[in-house]
Amino acid sequence: LVAAAGGKHGVKAEHLAVKALAFSKRPQATDVLVNALRSRDASLVGNALIALKIRSDPATSLPPIVGLLRADITEARRYAPLALANVVMARERAGRPVEEQTAEQAMTGLVGLVQDRDPFARLHAAKAMGALRRPEATDFLVLLLRDEHVRIRLAAAAALERIGDPRAFAQVVRLLDEVPEDQKAVVRDVLASYAERLQGRPLAPGQATSLGTSPTAWDRWYADHVARAPR
């Protein structure tokens, strides 16, 4: 597989090998996939990024992925933020924080994707911003709460919950009026997690259910939370 991924057995074999390496148990498969990101074959780069997303290996080198956030090819802009999100979250679970310089460079690239023409690039950028938990992402995620695609709005809401900036809570509440009925429960669950993050403890039993999908109820909860906060 390693030889095939290196292009030694033809283009078709190279593509198949990259896909297969996503599920390899060998640690060196990650490095092979990262090396594949230097290819001029857009499809191969896209497949390598997807494979790195699937592997979610905390040892993955992030700079090559970050460098593709501003690539000219759609496949790179579409899947680089997705791979980035999964590797960053894997690092978080492993207790391996992202280097400050890398995080700053990633944010610069992700900001450029907020208005990308490809909706998948915008969707995955929202996920990556949430994974990085950078407070400066808040304003850009609030913009994505107004995206024409519901999935992107929900991804932005989930990312804002991970960051936990209190300034954006009311903006997520507004989403309850702007998503289809069958998606309101998803927003409610995000708000419940957001509320718990803000107050530093779980909501009371049954509280999330009683607040339901009413924007007025959630606004009242937030007003009460602010009133109770130490000054």
PDB file of C-alpha atoms in Angstrom:
ATOM      1  CA  LEU A   1       0.000   0.000   0.000  1.00  0.00           C
ATOM      2  CA  VAL A   2       2.797   2.404   0.873  1.00  0.00           C
ATOM      3  CA  ALA A   3       4.524   1.767  -2.454  1.00  0.00           C
ATOM      4  CA  ALA A   4       1.259   2.170  -4.349  1.00  0.00           C
ATOM      5  CA  ALA A   5       0.420   5.388  -2.529  1.00  0.00           C
ATOM      6  CA  GLY A   6       3.796   6.702  -3.540  1.00  0.00           C
ATOM      7  CA  GLY A   7       2.836   6.331  -7.177  1.00  0.00           C
ATOM      8  CA  LYS A   8       5.048   3.346  -7.921  1.00  0.00           C
ATOM      9  CA  HIS A   9       2.256   1.218  -9.422  1.00  0.00           C
ATOM     10  CA  GLY A  10       0.272   3.710 -11.485  1.00  0.00           C
ATOM     11  CA  VAL A  11      -2.327   6.397 -10.866  1.00  0.00           C
ATOM     12  CA  LYS A  12      -5.254   4.044 -10.295  1.00  0.00           C
ATOM     13  CA  ALA A  13      -3.319   1.993  -7.740  1.00  0.00           C
ATOM     14  CA  GLU A  14      -2.204   5.217  -6.057  1.00  0.00           C
ATOM     15  CA  HIS A  15      -5.814   6.350  -5.605  1.00  0.00           C
ATOM     16  CA  LEU A  16      -6.933   2.973  -4.279  1.00  0.00           C
ATOM     17  CA  ALA A  17      -4.002   2.807  -1.877  1.00  0.00           C
ATOM     18  CA  VAL A  18      -4.724   6.249  -0.436  1.00  0.00           C
ATOM     19  CA  LYS A  19      -8.318   5.248   0.251  1.00  0.00           C
ATOM     20  CA  ALA A  20      -7.204   1.984   1.868  1.00  0.00           C
ATOM     21  CA  LEU A  21      -4.666   3.716   4.108  1.00  0.00           C
ATOM     22  CA  ALA A  22      -7.535   5.449   5.896  1.00  0.00           C
ATOM     23  CA  PHE A  23      -8.216   2.155   7.656  1.00  0.00           C
ATOM     24  CA  SER A  24      -4.652   0.939   8.101  1.00  0.00           C
ATOM     25  CA  LYS A  25      -3.558   0.216  11.657  1.00  0.00           C
ATOM     26  CA  ARG A  26       0.037   1.115  10.879  1.00  0.00           C
ATOM     27  CA  PRO A  27       1.133   4.484  12.301  1.00  0.00           C
ATOM     28  CA  GLN A  28       3.296   5.240   9.263  1.00  0.00           C
ATOM     29  CA  ALA A  29       0.169   5.334   7.093  1.00  0.00           C
ATOM     30  CA  THR A  30      -0.497   8.815   8.435  1.00  0.00           C
ATOM     31  CA  ASP A  31       2.828  10.138   7.133  1.00  0.00           C
ATOM     32  CA  VAL A  32       2.217   8.549   3.738  1.00  0.00           C
ATOM     33  CA  LEU A  33      -1.132  10.319   3.499  1.00  0.00           C
ATOM     34  CA  VAL A  34       0.371  13.632   4.547  1.00  0.00           C
ATOM     35  CA  ASN A  35       3.009  13.233   1.833  1.00  0.00           C
ATOM     36  CA  ALA A  36       0.216  12.595  -0.684  1.00  0.00           C
ATOM     37  CA  LEU A  37      -1.075  16.106  -0.011  1.00  0.00           C
ATOM     38  CA  ARG A  38       1.792  17.429  -2.153  1.00  0.00           C
ATOM     39  CA  SER A  39       0.349  15.757  -5.251  1.00  0.00           C
ATOM     40  CA  ARG A  40      -0.868  17.862  -8.191  1.00  0.00           C
ATOM     41  CA  ASP A  41      -3.759  15.439  -8.620  1.00  0.00           C
ATOM     42  CA  ALA A  42      -6.743  17.244  -7.053  1.00  0.00           C
ATOM     43  CA  SER A  43      -8.733  14.046  -6.600  1.00  0.00           C
ATOM     44  CA  LEU A  44      -5.818  12.309  -4.892  1.00  0.00           C
ATOM     45  CA  VAL A  45      -5.370  15.238  -2.509  1.00  0.00           C
ATOM     46  CA  GLY A  46      -9.083  15.171  -1.694  1.00  0.00           C
ATOM     47  CA  ASN A  47      -8.983  11.438  -0.997  1.00  0.00           C
ATOM     48  CA  ALA A  48      -5.878  11.808   1.183  1.00  0.00           C
ATOM     49  CA  LEU A  49      -7.617  14.514   3.242  1.00  0.00           C
ATOM     50  CA  ILE A  50     -10.684  12.326   3.681  1.00  0.00           C
ATOM     51  CA  ALA A  51      -8.433   9.455   4.750  1.00  0.00           C
ATOM     52  CA  LEU A  52      -6.711  11.693   7.306  1.00  0.00           C
ATOM     53  CA  LYS A  53     -10.125  12.743   8.593  1.00  0.00           C
ATOM     54  CA  ILE A  54     -11.110   9.081   8.989  1.00  0.00           C
ATOM     55  CA  ARG A  55      -7.848   8.200  10.737  1.00  0.00           C
ATOM     56  CA  SER A  56      -8.095  11.171  13.150  1.00  0.00           C
ATOM     57  CA  ASP A  57      -4.543  10.456  14.222  1.00  0.00           C
ATOM     58  CA  PRO A  58      -3.343  12.997  16.824  1.00  0.00           C
ATOM     59  CA  ALA A  59       0.188  12.541  15.470  1.00  0.00           C
ATOM     60  CA  THR A  60      -0.827  13.976  12.091  1.00  0.00           C
ATOM     61  CA  SER A  61       1.320  16.913  11.011  1.00  0.00           C
ATOM     62  CA  LEU A  62      -1.054  19.880  10.765  1.00  0.00           C
ATOM     63  CA  PRO A  63       0.915  22.468   8.697  1.00  0.00           C
ATOM     64  CA  PRO A  64       0.430  20.608   5.368  1.00  0.00           C
ATOM     65  CA  ILE A  65      -3.325  20.482   6.007  1.00  0.00           C
ATOM     66  CA  VAL A  66      -3.471  24.120   7.102  1.00  0.00           C
ATOM     67  CA  GLY A  67      -1.594  25.104   3.958  1.00  0.00           C
ATOM     68  CA  LEU A  68      -4.392  23.673   1.809  1.00  0.00           C
ATOM     69  CA  LEU A  69      -7.121  25.816   3.382  1.00  0.00           C
ATOM     70  CA  ARG A  70      -6.388  28.512   0.805  1.00  0.00           C
ATOM     71  CA  ALA A  71      -5.693  26.203  -2.124  1.00  0.00           C
ATOM     72  CA  ASP A  72      -7.018  26.956  -5.595  1.00  0.00           C
ATOM     73  CA  ILE A  73      -8.573  23.521  -6.001  1.00  0.00           C
ATOM     74  CA  THR A  74     -12.051  22.905  -4.603  1.00  0.00           C
ATOM     75  CA  GLU A  75     -11.241  19.428  -3.260  1.00  0.00           C
ATOM     76  CA  ALA A  76      -8.543  20.856  -1.004  1.00  0.00           C
ATOM     77  CA  ARG A  77     -10.651  23.739   0.331  1.00  0.00           C
ATOM     78  CA  ARG A  78     -13.545  21.347   0.862  1.00  0.00           C
ATOM     79  CA  TYR A  79     -11.767  18.605   2.788  1.00  0.00           C
ATOM     80  CA  ALA A  80      -8.783  20.324   4.434  1.00  0.00           C
ATOM     81  CA  PRO A  81     -10.971  21.932   7.143  1.00  0.00           C
ATOM     82  CA  LEU A  82     -12.709  18.601   7.756  1.00  0.00           C
ATOM     83  CA  ALA A  83      -9.405  16.779   8.225  1.00  0.00           C
ATOM     84  CA  LEU A  84      -8.198  19.659  10.388  1.00  0.00           C
ATOM     85  CA  ALA A  85     -11.290  19.479  12.612  1.00  0.00           C
ATOM     86  CA  ASN A  86     -10.947  15.762  13.247  1.00  0.00           C
ATOM     87  CA  VAL A  87      -7.214  15.849  13.928  1.00  0.00           C
ATOM     88  CA  VAL A  88      -7.566  18.828  16.283  1.00  0.00           C
ATOM     89  CA  MET A  89     -10.301  17.062  18.258  1.00  0.00           C
ATOM     90  CA  ALA A  90      -8.177  13.908  18.365  1.00  0.00           C
ATOM     91  CA  ARG A  91      -5.329  15.988  19.761  1.00  0.00           C
ATOM     92  CA  GLU A  92      -7.654  17.446  22.365  1.00  0.00           C
ATOM     93  CA  ARG A  93      -8.671  13.969  23.505  1.00  0.00           C
ATOM     94  CA  ALA A  94      -5.002  12.960  23.642  1.00  0.00           C
ATOM     95  CA  GLY A  95      -4.020  16.067  25.620  1.00  0.00           C
ATOM     96  CA  ARG A  96      -1.866  17.411  22.789  1.00  0.00           C
ATOM     97  CA  PRO A  97      -2.743  21.076  22.197  1.00  0.00           C
ATOM     98  CA  VAL A  98      -2.234  22.647  18.796  1.00  0.00           C
ATOM     99  CA  GLU A  99       0.784  24.924  18.549  1.00  0.00           C
ATOM    100  CA  GLU A 100      -0.211  28.607  18.767  1.00  0.00           C
ATOM    101  CA  GLN A 101       1.364  29.557  15.454  1.00  0.00           C
ATOM    102  CA  THR A 102      -0.382  26.674  13.675  1.00  0.00           C
ATOM    103  CA  ALA A 103      -3.721  27.598  15.245  1.00  0.00           C
ATOM    104  CA  GLU A 104      -3.350  31.221  14.139  1.00  0.00           C
ATOM    105  CA  GLN A 105      -2.479  30.183  10.589  1.00  0.00           C
ATOM    106  CA  ALA A 106      -5.433  27.801  10.556  1.00  0.00           C
ATOM    107  CA  MET A 107      -7.807  30.558  11.635  1.00  0.00           C
ATOM    108  CA  THR A 108      -6.531  32.823   8.863  1.00  0.00           C
ATOM    109  CA  GLY A 109      -7.269  30.122   6.311  1.00  0.00           C
ATOM    110  CA  LEU A 110     -10.658  29.248   7.788  1.00  0.00           C
ATOM    111  CA  VAL A 111     -11.823  32.862   7.781  1.00  0.00           C
ATOM    112  CA  GLY A 112     -11.270  32.879   4.031  1.00  0.00           C
ATOM    113  CA  LEU A 113     -13.673  29.942   3.681  1.00  0.00           C
ATOM    114  CA  VAL A 114     -16.618  31.578   5.452  1.00  0.00           C
ATOM    115  CA  GLN A 115     -17.814  33.005   2.125  1.00  0.00           C
ATOM    116  CA  ASP A 116     -16.482  30.253  -0.136  1.00  0.00           C
ATOM    117  CA  ARG A 117     -18.796  29.368  -3.017  1.00  0.00           C
ATOM    118  CA  ASP A 118     -18.637  25.687  -2.067  1.00  0.00           C
ATOM    119  CA  PRO A 119     -21.140  24.974   0.750  1.00  0.00           C
ATOM    120  CA  PHE A 120     -19.104  21.977   1.919  1.00  0.00           C
ATOM    121  CA  ALA A 121     -16.083  24.228   2.432  1.00  0.00           C
ATOM    122  CA  ARG A 122     -18.228  26.540   4.582  1.00  0.00           C
ATOM    123  CA  LEU A 123     -19.703  23.598   6.498  1.00  0.00           C
ATOM    124  CA  HIS A 124     -16.322  22.075   7.267  1.00  0.00           C
ATOM    125  CA  ALA A 125     -14.818  25.474   8.106  1.00  0.00           C
ATOM    126  CA  ALA A 126     -17.469  25.891  10.810  1.00  0.00           C
ATOM    127  CA  LYS A 127     -16.573  22.498  12.268  1.00  0.00           C
ATOM    128  CA  ALA A 128     -12.860  23.320  12.244  1.00  0.00           C
ATOM    129  CA  MET A 129     -13.414  26.659  13.972  1.00  0.00           C
ATOM    130  CA  GLY A 130     -15.336  24.894  16.696  1.00  0.00           C
ATOM    131  CA  ALA A 131     -12.622  22.260  17.032  1.00  0.00           C
ATOM    132  CA  LEU A 132      -9.973  24.949  17.505  1.00  0.00           C
ATOM    133  CA  ARG A 133     -12.094  26.755  20.140  1.00  0.00           C
ATOM    134  CA  ARG A 134     -10.643  30.139  19.132  1.00  0.00           C
ATOM    135  CA  PRO A 135     -12.652  33.084  20.558  1.00  0.00           C
ATOM    136  CA  GLU A 136     -11.846  35.165  17.459  1.00  0.00           C
ATOM    137  CA  ALA A 137     -13.924  32.706  15.419  1.00  0.00           C
ATOM    138  CA  THR A 138     -17.137  33.849  17.124  1.00  0.00           C
ATOM    139  CA  ASP A 139     -18.032  36.705  14.761  1.00  0.00           C
ATOM    140  CA  PHE A 140     -17.408  34.560  11.677  1.00  0.00           C
ATOM    141  CA  LEU A 141     -19.520  31.709  13.034  1.00  0.00           C
ATOM    142  CA  VAL A 142     -22.335  34.167  13.747  1.00  0.00           C
ATOM    143  CA  LEU A 143     -22.209  35.056  10.035  1.00  0.00           C
ATOM    144  CA  LEU A 144     -22.568  31.351   9.204  1.00  0.00           C
ATOM    145  CA  LEU A 145     -25.686  31.192  11.389  1.00  0.00           C
ATOM    146  CA  ARG A 146     -27.333  33.089   8.507  1.00  0.00           C
ATOM    147  CA  ASP A 147     -26.116  30.735   5.776  1.00  0.00           C
ATOM    148  CA  GLU A 148     -28.676  29.612   3.209  1.00  0.00           C
ATOM    149  CA  HIS A 149     -27.998  25.962   4.079  1.00  0.00           C
ATOM    150  CA  VAL A 150     -29.508  24.642   7.316  1.00  0.00           C
ATOM    151  CA  ARG A 151     -26.681  22.149   7.897  1.00  0.00           C
ATOM    152  CA  ILE A 152     -24.161  24.987   7.886  1.00  0.00           C
ATOM    153  CA  ARG A 153     -26.261  27.021  10.330  1.00  0.00           C
ATOM    154  CA  LEU A 154     -26.454  24.035  12.682  1.00  0.00           C
ATOM    155  CA  ALA A 155     -22.712  23.383  12.370  1.00  0.00           C
ATOM    156  CA  ALA A 156     -22.025  27.030  13.220  1.00  0.00           C
ATOM    157  CA  ALA A 157     -24.281  26.774  16.273  1.00  0.00           C
ATOM    158  CA  ALA A 158     -22.476  23.638  17.467  1.00  0.00           C
ATOM    159  CA  ALA A 159     -19.114  25.352  16.944  1.00  0.00           C
ATOM    160  CA  LEU A 160     -20.228  28.370  18.963  1.00  0.00           C
ATOM    161  CA  GLU A 161     -21.276  26.044  21.776  1.00  0.00           C
ATOM    162  CA  ARG A 162     -17.788  24.489  21.822  1.00  0.00           C
ATOM    163  CA  ILE A 163     -16.167  27.913  21.999  1.00  0.00           C
ATOM    164  CA  GLY A 164     -18.574  29.016  24.707  1.00  0.00           C
ATOM    165  CA  ASP A 165     -18.498  32.770  24.044  1.00  0.00           C
ATOM    166  CA  PRO A 166     -21.506  34.194  25.952  1.00  0.00           C
ATOM    167  CA  ARG A 167     -21.897  36.984  23.390  1.00  0.00           C
ATOM    168  CA  ALA A 168     -23.193  34.534  20.784  1.00  0.00           C
ATOM    169  CA  PHE A 169     -25.773  32.711  22.920  1.00  0.00           C
ATOM    170  CA  ALA A 170     -28.632  34.996  21.897  1.00  0.00           C
ATOM    171  CA  GLN A 171     -27.680  34.543  18.222  1.00  0.00           C
ATOM    172  CA  VAL A 172     -28.079  30.778  18.553  1.00  0.00           C
ATOM    173  CA  VAL A 173     -31.428  31.309  20.282  1.00  0.00           C
ATOM    174  CA  ARG A 174     -32.567  33.262  17.189  1.00  0.00           C
ATOM    175  CA  LEU A 175     -31.867  30.140  15.155  1.00  0.00           C
ATOM    176  CA  LEU A 176     -34.937  28.500  16.719  1.00  0.00           C
ATOM    177  CA  ASP A 177     -37.091  30.810  14.562  1.00  0.00           C
ATOM    178  CA  GLU A 178     -35.058  30.200  11.434  1.00  0.00           C
ATOM    179  CA  VAL A 179     -34.781  26.423  11.026  1.00  0.00           C
ATOM    180  CA  PRO A 180     -37.430  23.921   9.893  1.00  0.00           C
ATOM    181  CA  GLU A 181     -39.595  22.361  12.574  1.00  0.00           C
ATOM    182  CA  ASP A 182     -37.787  19.022  12.401  1.00  0.00           C
ATOM    183  CA  GLN A 183     -34.453  20.757  13.217  1.00  0.00           C
ATOM    184  CA  LYS A 184     -35.587  22.789  16.219  1.00  0.00           C
ATOM    185  CA  ALA A 185     -34.807  19.960  18.652  1.00  0.00           C
ATOM    186  CA  VAL A 186     -31.212  19.959  17.397  1.00  0.00           C
ATOM    187  CA  VAL A 187     -30.913  23.665  18.202  1.00  0.00           C
ATOM    188  CA  ARG A 188     -32.490  23.067  21.609  1.00  0.00           C
ATOM    189  CA  ASP A 189     -29.869  20.429  22.407  1.00  0.00           C
ATOM    190  CA  VAL A 190     -27.080  22.790  21.327  1.00  0.00           C
ATOM    191  CA  LEU A 191     -28.542  25.506  23.547  1.00  0.00           C
ATOM    192  CA  ALA A 192     -28.730  23.105  26.484  1.00  0.00           C
ATOM    193  CA  SER A 193     -25.027  22.230  26.125  1.00  0.00           C
ATOM    194  CA  TYR A 194     -24.197  25.906  25.598  1.00  0.00           C
ATOM    195  CA  ALA A 195     -26.100  26.862  28.765  1.00  0.00           C
ATOM    196  CA  GLU A 196     -24.287  24.206  30.785  1.00  0.00           C
ATOM    197  CA  ARG A 197     -20.954  25.456  29.501  1.00  0.00           C
ATOM    198  CA  LEU A 198     -21.831  29.038  30.447  1.00  0.00           C
ATOM    199  CA  GLN A 199     -22.969  28.224  33.957  1.00  0.00           C
ATOM    200  CA  GLY A 200     -20.295  25.601  34.572  1.00  0.00           C
ATOM    201  CA  ARG A 201     -22.667  22.871  35.663  1.00  0.00           C
ATOM    202  CA  PRO A 202     -25.524  20.745  34.249  1.00  0.00           C
ATOM    203  CA  LEU A 203     -28.989  22.158  33.859  1.00  0.00           C
ATOM    204  CA  ALA A 204     -31.542  21.046  36.418  1.00  0.00           C
ATOM    205  CA  PRO A 205     -33.293  17.749  35.589  1.00  0.00           C
ATOM    206  CA  GLY A 206     -35.977  18.371  32.989  1.00  0.00           C
ATOM    207  CA  GLN A 207     -34.966  22.006  32.519  1.00  0.00           C
ATOM    208  CA  ALA A 208     -33.925  21.644  28.883  1.00  0.00           C
ATOM    209  CA  THR A 209     -37.218  19.916  28.123  1.00  0.00           C
ATOM    210  CA  SER A 210     -39.222  22.650  29.853  1.00  0.00           C
ATOM    211  CA  LEU A 211     -37.344  25.355  27.966  1.00  0.00           C
ATOM    212  CA  GLY A 212     -38.057  23.419  24.800  1.00  0.00           C
ATOM    213  CA  THR A 213     -37.832  25.253  21.500  1.00  0.00           C
ATOM    214  CA  SER A 214     -39.187  28.568  22.742  1.00  0.00           C
ATOM    215  CA  PRO A 215     -36.846  31.494  21.979  1.00  0.00           C
ATOM    216  CA  THR A 216     -38.576  33.519  24.694  1.00  0.00           C
ATOM    217  CA  ALA A 217     -37.883  30.837  27.309  1.00  0.00           C
ATOM    218  CA  TRP A 218     -34.212  30.599  26.365  1.00  0.00           C
ATOM    219  CA  ASP A 219     -33.859  34.400  26.340  1.00  0.00           C
ATOM    220  CA  ARG A 220     -35.335  34.454  29.832  1.00  0.00           C
ATOM    221  CA  TRP A 221     -32.910  31.752  30.972  1.00  0.00           C
ATOM    222  CA  TYR A 222     -29.969  33.772  29.653  1.00  0.00           C
ATOM    223  CA  ALA A 223     -31.195  36.984  31.275  1.00  0.00           C
ATOM    224  CA  ASP A 224     -31.474  35.143  34.600  1.00  0.00           C
ATOM    225  CA  HIS A 225     -27.990  33.672  34.122  1.00  0.00           C
ATOM    226  CA  VAL A 226     -26.503  37.131  33.497  1.00  0.00           C
ATOM    227  CA  ALA A 227     -28.325  38.546  36.510  1.00  0.00           C
ATOM    228  CA  ARG A 228     -26.913  35.804  38.749  1.00  0.00           C
ATOM    229  CA  ALA A 229     -23.338  36.072  37.428  1.00  0.00           C
ATOM    230  CA  PRO A 230     -20.764  37.591  39.817  1.00  0.00           C
ATOM    231  CA  ARG A 231     -19.861  41.189  39.022  1.00  0.00           C
TER     232      ARG A 231
END
